[in-house]
Each structure stands twice: as C-alpha cells, then as structure tokens.
Coordinates of C-alpha atoms and ligand atoms in Angstrom, one line a residue:
M1202 CA -0.2 0.4 0.0
S1203 CA 2.6 3.0 0.8
H1204 CA 3.1 3.3 -2.8
L1205 CA -0.1 4.5 -3.3
V1206 CA -1.5 7.7 -2.1
R1207 CA -2.4 9.1 1.3
M1208 CA -4.8 11.8 1.8
S1209 CA -5.8 13.6 5.8
F1210 CA -8.7 14.6 6.2
A1211 CA -6.7 15.6 10.1
D1212 CA -8.7 19.4 9.7
P1213 CA -5.3 20.9 10.2
S1214 CA -5.3 25.0 11.4
T1215 CA -1.8 26.2 11.0
P1216 CA 0.6 25.4 8.4
Q1217 CA 2.6 24.3 10.2
K1218 CA 0.4 21.6 11.3
V1219 CA -0.2 21.3 7.4
L1220 CA 4.0 20.8 7.7
R1221 CA 3.6 18.4 10.5
D1222 CA 1.6 16.0 8.3
I1223 CA 3.5 16.0 5.3
S1224 CA 6.7 14.7 7.5
L1225 CA 4.3 12.0 8.5
G1226 CA 3.9 11.5 5.0
V1227 CA 1.4 12.5 4.1
D1228 CA 0.2 13.9 0.3
L1229 CA -3.0 15.1 0.0
T1230 CA -4.7 17.3 3.3
T1231 CA -7.8 19.5 4.0
V1232 CA -7.2 23.0 4.4
P1233 CA -10.2 23.8 5.4
F1234 CA -8.1 26.9 7.7
I1235 CA -8.1 28.9 4.4
G1236 CA -11.8 30.1 4.5
T1237 CA -12.2 30.4 6.9
A1238 CA -9.0 32.8 7.4
S1239 CA -10.3 34.0 4.1
D1240 CA -13.8 34.4 6.3
A1241 CA -12.0 36.5 8.6
G1242 CA -10.4 38.6 6.9
L1243 CA -7.2 37.8 6.8
A1244 CA -4.6 37.6 3.5
F1245 CA -2.2 35.2 4.2
D1246 CA 1.3 36.5 5.0
F1247 CA 3.7 33.8 5.0
T1248 CA 6.4 31.6 1.8
F1249 CA 7.8 28.6 3.2
P1250 CA 10.8 28.5 4.6
E1251 CA 11.1 31.6 5.2
P1252 CA 10.5 35.0 3.6
A1253 CA 13.3 36.5 0.7
V1254 CA 13.4 39.4 3.1
K1255 CA 13.3 39.8 6.3
D1256 CA 13.2 42.9 8.6
S1257 CA 12.0 42.1 11.9
V1258 CA 13.4 40.9 15.3
G1259 CA 11.0 37.9 16.5
P1260 CA 8.1 35.6 15.4
L1261 CA 6.3 37.6 11.8
P1262 CA 2.7 36.9 12.0
L1263 CA 1.3 34.0 9.2
A1264 CA -1.3 36.0 8.1
L1265 CA -2.3 39.9 8.1
D1266 CA -5.8 42.3 9.7
M1267 CA -7.1 43.5 6.5
W1268 CA -10.2 44.9 9.0
S1269 CA -6.9 46.8 10.6
P1270 CA -7.8 50.6 9.9
T1271 CA -3.0 50.7 9.5
N1272 CA -5.2 49.3 6.2
A1273 CA -7.9 52.4 4.9
F1274 CA -5.2 54.3 3.1
D1275 CA -2.3 51.6 2.1
T1276 CA -2.0 51.9 -2.0
S1277 CA 0.7 49.0 -0.8
P1278 CA -0.6 45.4 -2.7
L1279 CA -2.1 43.0 0.2
R1280 CA 1.4 41.6 0.1
Q1281 CA 4.5 43.0 -1.7
G1282 CA 5.7 40.7 -5.2
C1283 CA 2.0 38.5 -4.5
E1284 CA 2.0 38.1 -8.3
C1285 CA -2.1 37.3 -7.1
Y1286 CA -4.5 38.4 -9.6
T1287 CA -5.7 40.3 -6.5
C1288 CA -2.7 41.9 -5.1
K1289 CA -1.8 42.9 -9.3
N1290 CA -5.6 44.8 -9.5
H1291 CA -6.0 46.1 -6.1
H1292 CA -4.5 47.4 -3.2
R1293 CA -5.7 47.1 0.3
A1294 CA -7.0 50.1 1.3
Y1295 CA -9.5 49.2 -1.6
L1296 CA -10.1 45.7 -0.3
Q1297 CA -11.3 46.9 3.2
H1298 CA -13.7 49.5 1.6
L1299 CA -15.3 46.6 0.1
L1300 CA -15.2 44.7 4.0
N1301 CA -16.6 47.4 5.9
A1302 CA -19.2 47.9 3.1
K1303 CA -19.3 44.0 4.0
E1304 CA -19.0 43.5 -0.2
M1305 CA -19.3 40.0 -1.3
L1306 CA -16.0 41.1 -3.3
A1307 CA -14.0 41.9 -0.2
W1308 CA -14.3 37.7 0.8
T1309 CA -13.3 36.2 -2.9
L1310 CA -10.9 38.8 -3.3
L1311 CA -9.2 37.5 -0.7
Q1312 CA -10.1 34.1 -1.5
I1313 CA -8.0 34.2 -4.8
H1314 CA -4.8 35.3 -2.8
N1315 CA -5.1 33.0 0.1
H1316 CA -5.0 30.1 -2.3
H1317 CA -1.9 32.1 -3.8
V1318 CA 0.3 31.5 -0.9
M1319 CA -1.1 28.6 -0.4
D1320 CA -0.8 27.0 -3.5
Q1321 CA 3.2 28.1 -4.0
F1322 CA 2.8 27.4 -0.3
F1323 CA 2.4 23.2 -0.7
A1324 CA 5.3 23.6 -4.4
A1325 CA 8.3 24.8 -2.2
A1326 CA 7.8 22.3 -0.4
R1327 CA 7.5 19.9 -2.7
R1328 CA 11.2 21.6 -4.1
S1329 CA 11.6 21.4 -0.7
I1330 CA 11.3 17.4 -0.7
S1331 CA 13.5 16.3 -3.7
D1332 CA 16.1 19.0 -2.5
G1333 CA 16.5 16.9 0.5
T1334 CA 15.7 20.1 2.5
F1335 CA 12.2 19.9 3.6
S1336 CA 12.9 19.0 7.4
Q1337 CA 15.9 21.7 7.9
N1338 CA 13.2 24.3 6.4
V1339 CA 10.2 23.2 8.4
D1340 CA 12.1 24.2 10.8
T1341 CA 13.3 27.7 9.6
F1342 CA 9.5 28.2 8.8
E1343 CA 8.4 27.5 12.8
R1344 CA 10.9 29.7 14.3
T1345 CA 10.0 32.1 11.2
Y1346 CA 6.3 32.1 11.8
A1347 CA 4.3 32.5 14.6
S1348 CA 2.4 29.9 15.7
E1349 CA -1.3 31.0 15.8
F1350 CA -3.2 32.7 12.7
P1351 CA -3.5 36.4 14.2
E1352 CA -7.9 37.5 15.8
Q1353 CA -9.9 37.7 14.0
T1354 CA -11.1 41.9 14.5
G1355 CA -13.4 42.4 12.2
Q1356 CA -16.4 40.8 10.5
G1357 CA -16.5 37.5 8.9
P1358 CA -19.4 37.9 5.3
R1359 CA -23.4 37.6 5.1
V1360 CA -23.8 34.2 6.5
R1361 CA -26.2 32.7 3.4
G1362 CA -28.8 30.4 3.3
Y1363 CA -27.1 27.7 2.7
Q1364 CA -24.2 28.6 4.8
A1365 CA -26.7 28.4 8.3
K1366 CA -28.0 24.7 8.8
S1367 CA -27.4 23.7 12.0
E1368 CA -23.9 21.6 12.6
Y1369 CA -23.4 19.2 15.0
G1370 CA -26.4 19.4 17.2
T1371 CA -26.2 23.4 17.1
P1372 CA -29.7 26.3 16.5
K1373 CA -30.1 27.1 13.0
R1374 CA -28.0 30.7 12.8
N1375 CA -30.8 32.6 10.5
P1376 CA -34.0 32.6 11.3
K1377 CA -36.5 30.8 9.5
V1378 CA -37.3 33.3 7.4
Y1379 CA -40.0 31.8 4.7
G1380 CA -43.4 31.3 7.4
R1381 CA -43.4 35.2 7.7
L1382 CA -45.1 34.5 4.1
D1383 CA -47.9 32.5 6.2
D1384 CA -49.1 36.5 8.1
H1385 CA -48.9 38.4 5.2
A1386 CA -50.8 36.0 2.9
E1387 CA -53.6 36.1 5.9
K1388 CA -53.0 39.8 6.3
L1389 CA -53.6 40.3 2.8
M1390 CA -57.2 37.9 2.4
E1391 CA -58.0 40.8 6.1
A1392 CA -57.7 43.2 3.7
E1393 CA -59.4 41.9 0.6
S1394 CA -62.7 41.3 1.9
G1395 CA -62.4 44.5 3.4
V1396 CA -62.5 46.1 -0.2
A1397 CA -66.9 47.3 -1.4
T1398 CA -67.7 45.4 -4.5
P1399 CA -70.6 45.6 -5.9
D1400 CA -73.7 43.0 -4.7
T1401 CA -75.2 43.5 -7.7
G1402 CA -75.3 42.7 -11.8
A1403 CA -74.5 45.2 -14.8
D1404 CA -78.7 45.8 -14.8
G1405 CA -78.6 46.8 -11.5
L1406 CA -75.4 49.3 -11.8
Q1407 CA -77.0 50.8 -14.0
A1408 CA -80.4 51.5 -12.6
H1409 CA -78.9 53.1 -9.6
G1410 CA -76.8 55.0 -12.0
F1411 CA -73.1 53.9 -11.4
A1412 CA -71.8 52.8 -15.0
R1413 CA -74.1 52.7 -17.7
K1414 CA -73.3 49.4 -20.4
S1415 CA -72.7 49.8 -23.7
Q1416 CA -74.7 48.3 -26.6
Ligands
ZN1610 ZN1 -1.6 38.5 -3.8

C-alpha cells in the first residue's frame, strides 16, 4: 500500500500543522483554514521556508488583518511581490473598503490571494522534499512565523442560507424567514374582504347610475 497516495482529513489549523502532516507522509490534505481565514478578513503573509527579505526580529505574523484601520489609506498590494489577481489589480485600502461595506467581493478577493499563497507554499514544500532539505526548512519556518493566525477583529461575510444549516446539534444561525409569508397572506385576505364589491349585476349598476352598459 505504500506506493498509494495518502490523503488526510486531519483538519490542520495552521501551515505548521500541514508541514507536520507532510513530514508524517501525507500526500494530499484538506486545508479548511483557507476559508476560515478569508472569512475572518485575513490575508496570508507567509512563504516557505522564510521570506526572501526578513527585516524584523521575532516571529512574523502568518497573516495580515485586513480589517485593521492601518490599511484604510494603504495603496500597496496585500502582499509585496505577490503575483495573484487580487494583488496585481487591487490594494489594501480598496479591500478594507469592501470589507466595511460588507461587499462579497472582499472575501472573494481574499480567497483568491489566500489560495495563491497556499499554492506557492505547497510548490515550495515539494521542491524542498526533492532537494532533501525539508526537515531543515520546516525548522526554519517554525522559527520564523507565529504559531497561530492573528485573532479575527472584524465580521465575516453575511451568513447565507446554505451555510446556515445546523451542524452537530447547534441551533440554526438564521431564523426561518419564509414563514413570514403566511402572516402577509392572512393580512392580504383580510384587506381584500374589506374592499367594497357591488352586490348587483350590470343592470342594477345602470339602474343606480353607477355605470352604463355598452351597446
Ligand atoms: Zn496576492
């Protein structure tokens, strides 16, 4: 069985945990933290095993919080030198504006960037394995970056219907809305029954002078 591809559903929460799974022999893995980080307004900011230029001391953050007010007037890309669609076409201030305006595009652009960073991460890990420097590079990555993603400070996207199903016995996140129509239908029926309707035919209306029959 050792020649078969090994897939993991271990639900890693950070790139460090992905690296640990790879070192244990995992070939394919789910990466749910891309979606959760994008929803939280976080733009990934890591390179495996370390950034080309490192100009600060101490562990670097794994991501930048796009909700931070420091981005309000910042016209630089989410990440310097990033080749993704978001970074090549938009800047941090625009992304922050979209987040504040609760535009779905904000989270879409974040997903594009975050997927791109993960693609680069896996490409670098594959190169590192073929170069025989993987475990050394993992040590460097762990020394370089913080062990967790920054805390979410802003709100996520609006909860949509298909996301709002209850999971593992938790209550539904969105109240049922279509029941309201029953109430509206009832009110409409009441209103309609109050509208004056003639209780006579065309001859009766003509006799009372309300209308004239056409010939
Ligand atoms: Zn980018």
